[in-house]
GROMACS .gro file of C-alpha atoms in nm:
model
  172
    1UNK     CA    1   1.936   0.526  -2.246
    2UNK     CA    2   1.738   0.217  -2.336
    3UNK     CA    3   1.496   0.238  -2.044
    4UNK     CA    4   1.396   0.597  -2.116
    5UNK     CA    5   1.371   0.527  -2.490
    6UNK     CA    6   1.143   0.230  -2.420
    7UNK     CA    7   0.924   0.448  -2.194
    8UNK     CA    8   0.899   0.713  -2.465
    9UNK     CA    9   0.805   0.459  -2.732
   10UNK     CA   10   0.533   0.323  -2.502
   11UNK     CA   11   0.392   0.671  -2.435
   12UNK     CA   12   0.405   0.756  -2.805
   13UNK     CA   13   0.230   0.431  -2.897
   14UNK     CA   14  -0.050   0.497  -2.647
   15UNK     CA   15  -0.094   0.852  -2.772
   16UNK     CA   16  -0.105   0.748  -3.137
   17UNK     CA   17  -0.355   0.473  -3.059
   18UNK     CA   18  -0.573   0.723  -2.871
   19UNK     CA   19  -0.554   0.968  -3.163
   20UNK     CA   20  -0.646   0.697  -3.414
   21UNK     CA   21  -0.945   0.577  -3.214
   22UNK     CA   22  -1.067   0.916  -3.088
   23UNK     CA   23  -0.991   1.199  -3.328
   24UNK     CA   24  -1.152   1.240  -3.665
   25UNK     CA   25  -0.930   1.399  -3.927
   26UNK     CA   26  -0.821   1.662  -3.974
   27UNK     CA   27  -0.765   1.829  -3.636
   28UNK     CA   28  -0.521   2.103  -3.543
   29UNK     CA   29  -0.259   1.944  -3.322
   30UNK     CA   30   0.033   2.098  -3.133
   31UNK     CA   31   0.323   1.896  -3.001
   32UNK     CA   32   0.541   2.099  -2.774
   33UNK     CA   33   0.884   1.967  -2.702
   34UNK     CA   34   0.872   1.782  -3.034
   35UNK     CA   35   1.239   1.685  -3.031
   36UNK     CA   36   1.333   1.530  -3.365
   37UNK     CA   37   0.968   1.503  -3.470
   38UNK     CA   38   0.908   1.126  -3.450
   39UNK     CA   39   0.563   1.154  -3.296
   40UNK     CA   40   0.467   1.475  -3.479
   41UNK     CA   41   0.535   1.305  -3.814
   42UNK     CA   42   0.324   1.004  -3.714
   43UNK     CA   43   0.038   1.237  -3.617
   44UNK     CA   44   0.070   1.419  -3.949
   45UNK     CA   45   0.058   1.086  -4.133
   46UNK     CA   46  -0.279   1.025  -3.966
   47UNK     CA   47  -0.410   1.332  -4.151
   48UNK     CA   48  -0.389   1.601  -3.883
   49UNK     CA   49  -0.257   1.956  -3.917
   50UNK     CA   50   0.054   1.957  -3.700
   51UNK     CA   51   0.241   2.241  -3.536
   52UNK     CA   52   0.576   2.120  -3.402
   53UNK     CA   53   0.726   2.335  -3.127
   54UNK     CA   54   1.061   2.303  -2.952
   55UNK     CA   55   1.298   2.542  -2.776
   56UNK     CA   56   1.590   2.395  -2.970
   57UNK     CA   57   1.648   2.515  -3.325
   58UNK     CA   58   1.852   2.199  -3.385
   59UNK     CA   59   1.552   1.982  -3.294
   60UNK     CA   60   1.321   2.186  -3.517
   61UNK     CA   61   1.567   2.139  -3.806
   62UNK     CA   62   1.571   1.764  -3.741
   63UNK     CA   63   1.190   1.770  -3.741
   64UNK     CA   64   1.185   1.962  -4.070
   65UNK     CA   65   1.415   1.702  -4.226
   66UNK     CA   66   1.196   1.415  -4.098
   67UNK     CA   67   0.883   1.577  -4.243
   68UNK     CA   68   1.057   1.652  -4.575
   69UNK     CA   69   1.182   1.292  -4.605
   70UNK     CA   70   0.822   1.171  -4.566
   71UNK     CA   71   0.676   1.442  -4.790
   72UNK     CA   72   0.472   1.582  -4.498
   73UNK     CA   73   0.394   1.941  -4.411
   74UNK     CA   74   0.364   2.115  -4.076
   75UNK     CA   75   0.419   2.445  -3.904
   76UNK     CA   76   0.757   2.452  -3.727
   77UNK     CA   77   0.821   2.690  -3.439
   78UNK     CA   78   1.128   2.748  -3.225
   79UNK     CA   79   1.012   2.874  -2.888
   80UNK     CA   80   0.778   2.807  -2.598
   81UNK     CA   81   0.401   2.758  -2.586
   82UNK     CA   82   0.362   3.114  -2.455
   83UNK     CA   83   0.506   3.240  -2.786
   84UNK     CA   84   0.205   3.102  -2.977
   85UNK     CA   85  -0.077   3.275  -2.786
   86UNK     CA   86  -0.109   3.589  -2.999
   87UNK     CA   87  -0.124   3.411  -3.334
   88UNK     CA   88  -0.283   3.076  -3.241
   89UNK     CA   89  -0.523   3.146  -2.953
   90UNK     CA   90  -0.808   2.893  -2.948
   91UNK     CA   91  -0.670   2.704  -3.247
   92UNK     CA   92  -0.569   2.358  -3.126
   93UNK     CA   93  -0.800   2.063  -3.085
   94UNK     CA   94  -0.519   1.863  -2.924
   95UNK     CA   95  -0.200   1.971  -2.751
   96UNK     CA   96   0.037   1.707  -2.622
   97UNK     CA   97   0.377   1.686  -2.456
   98UNK     CA   98   0.552   1.354  -2.402
   99UNK     CA   99   0.830   1.356  -2.144
  100UNK     CA  100   0.874   1.732  -2.171
  101UNK     CA  101   0.727   1.855  -1.845
  102UNK     CA  102   1.051   1.780  -1.655
  103UNK     CA  103   1.209   2.066  -1.847
  104UNK     CA  104   0.940   2.323  -1.765
  105UNK     CA  105   1.026   2.540  -1.466
  106UNK     CA  106   0.712   2.757  -1.470
  107UNK     CA  107   0.428   2.506  -1.493
  108UNK     CA  108   0.156   2.763  -1.417
  109UNK     CA  109   0.262   2.988  -1.708
  110UNK     CA  110   0.275   2.687  -1.939
  111UNK     CA  111  -0.067   2.559  -1.833
  112UNK     CA  112  -0.217   2.909  -1.868
  113UNK     CA  113  -0.078   2.932  -2.222
  114UNK     CA  114  -0.212   2.588  -2.310
  115UNK     CA  115  -0.558   2.685  -2.186
  116UNK     CA  116  -0.550   2.987  -2.419
  117UNK     CA  117  -0.430   2.781  -2.715
  118UNK     CA  118  -0.692   2.506  -2.687
  119UNK     CA  119  -1.003   2.528  -2.900
  120UNK     CA  120  -1.338   2.484  -2.718
  121UNK     CA  121  -1.358   2.116  -2.628
  122UNK     CA  122  -0.987   2.071  -2.703
  123UNK     CA  123  -0.775   1.822  -2.512
  124UNK     CA  124  -0.433   1.836  -2.352
  125UNK     CA  125  -0.229   1.519  -2.298
  126UNK     CA  126   0.099   1.519  -2.112
  127UNK     CA  127   0.331   1.274  -1.946
  128UNK     CA  128   0.582   1.304  -1.665
  129UNK     CA  129   0.874   1.078  -1.585
  130UNK     CA  130   0.875   0.904  -1.248
  131UNK     CA  131   1.133   1.094  -1.042
  132UNK     CA  132   1.105   0.848  -0.753
  133UNK     CA  133   1.249   0.544  -0.926
  134UNK     CA  134   1.590   0.427  -0.801
  135UNK     CA  135   1.719   0.454  -1.156
  136UNK     CA  136   1.647   0.830  -1.159
  137UNK     CA  137   1.830   0.872  -0.828
  138UNK     CA  138   2.149   0.742  -0.992
  139UNK     CA  139   2.092   0.883  -1.339
  140UNK     CA  140   2.067   1.253  -1.252
  141UNK     CA  141   2.398   1.285  -1.063
  142UNK     CA  142   2.576   1.098  -1.343
  143UNK     CA  143   2.423   1.318  -1.613
  144UNK     CA  144   2.496   1.635  -1.418
  145UNK     CA  145   2.859   1.531  -1.370
  146UNK     CA  146   2.903   1.451  -1.738
  147UNK     CA  147   2.728   1.774  -1.836
  148UNK     CA  148   2.956   1.975  -1.608
  149UNK     CA  149   3.265   1.822  -1.771
  150UNK     CA  150   3.124   1.887  -2.119
  151UNK     CA  151   3.037   2.247  -2.026
  152UNK     CA  152   3.388   2.315  -1.895
  153UNK     CA  153   3.529   2.171  -2.217
  154UNK     CA  154   3.288   2.320  -2.473
  155UNK     CA  155   3.121   2.616  -2.295
  156UNK     CA  156   2.790   2.521  -2.461
  157UNK     CA  157   2.485   2.646  -2.269
  158UNK     CA  158   2.293   2.322  -2.319
  159UNK     CA  159   2.549   2.139  -2.101
  160UNK     CA  160   2.552   2.414  -1.837
  161UNK     CA  161   2.173   2.397  -1.813
  162UNK     CA  162   2.178   2.022  -1.746
  163UNK     CA  163   2.465   2.053  -1.497
  164UNK     CA  164   2.282   2.306  -1.274
  165UNK     CA  165   2.142   2.154  -0.957
  166UNK     CA  166   1.819   2.349  -1.007
  167UNK     CA  167   1.769   2.197  -1.351
  168UNK     CA  168   1.522   1.914  -1.398
  169UNK     CA  169   1.667   1.852  -1.742
  170UNK     CA  170   1.796   1.506  -1.811
  171UNK     CA  171   1.892   1.517  -2.175
  172UNK     CA  172   2.233   1.600  -2.311
   0.00000   0.00000   0.00000
């Protein structure tokens, strides 16, 4: 929806401004929950070594296409931050997640993994949506209802996961 998209663009703009004014190139940067790679590509264009991580293979493919269309390179990973610990421990100067934390059920495990992935002096930037806004109180029941109908029709897990009452997911 337009409100959430505007919020994301504002968060992305603030992050990119912070990166431009704070980080010297090149740094090793991880975006987890990269979605279609909009922000990851912008970070790469600033000269940083980007690892783009998402649990959705479809989103990683969209990110690959975005990077290819801009002649950029990155490391693309389908999975969770915990999956990177063995190979990338202590590697990242910056890890960020914009609007992803609502999807994470085990915050402690995620934060422990991030701590292991950060290089000494590395930084972690994250954002949360505001669950207390009246808009959210209307939005979630509508999305869950739509997701339930789509799951019954298509049997796709992504719709079932949004439809569950225990889910904090809000993206179809």
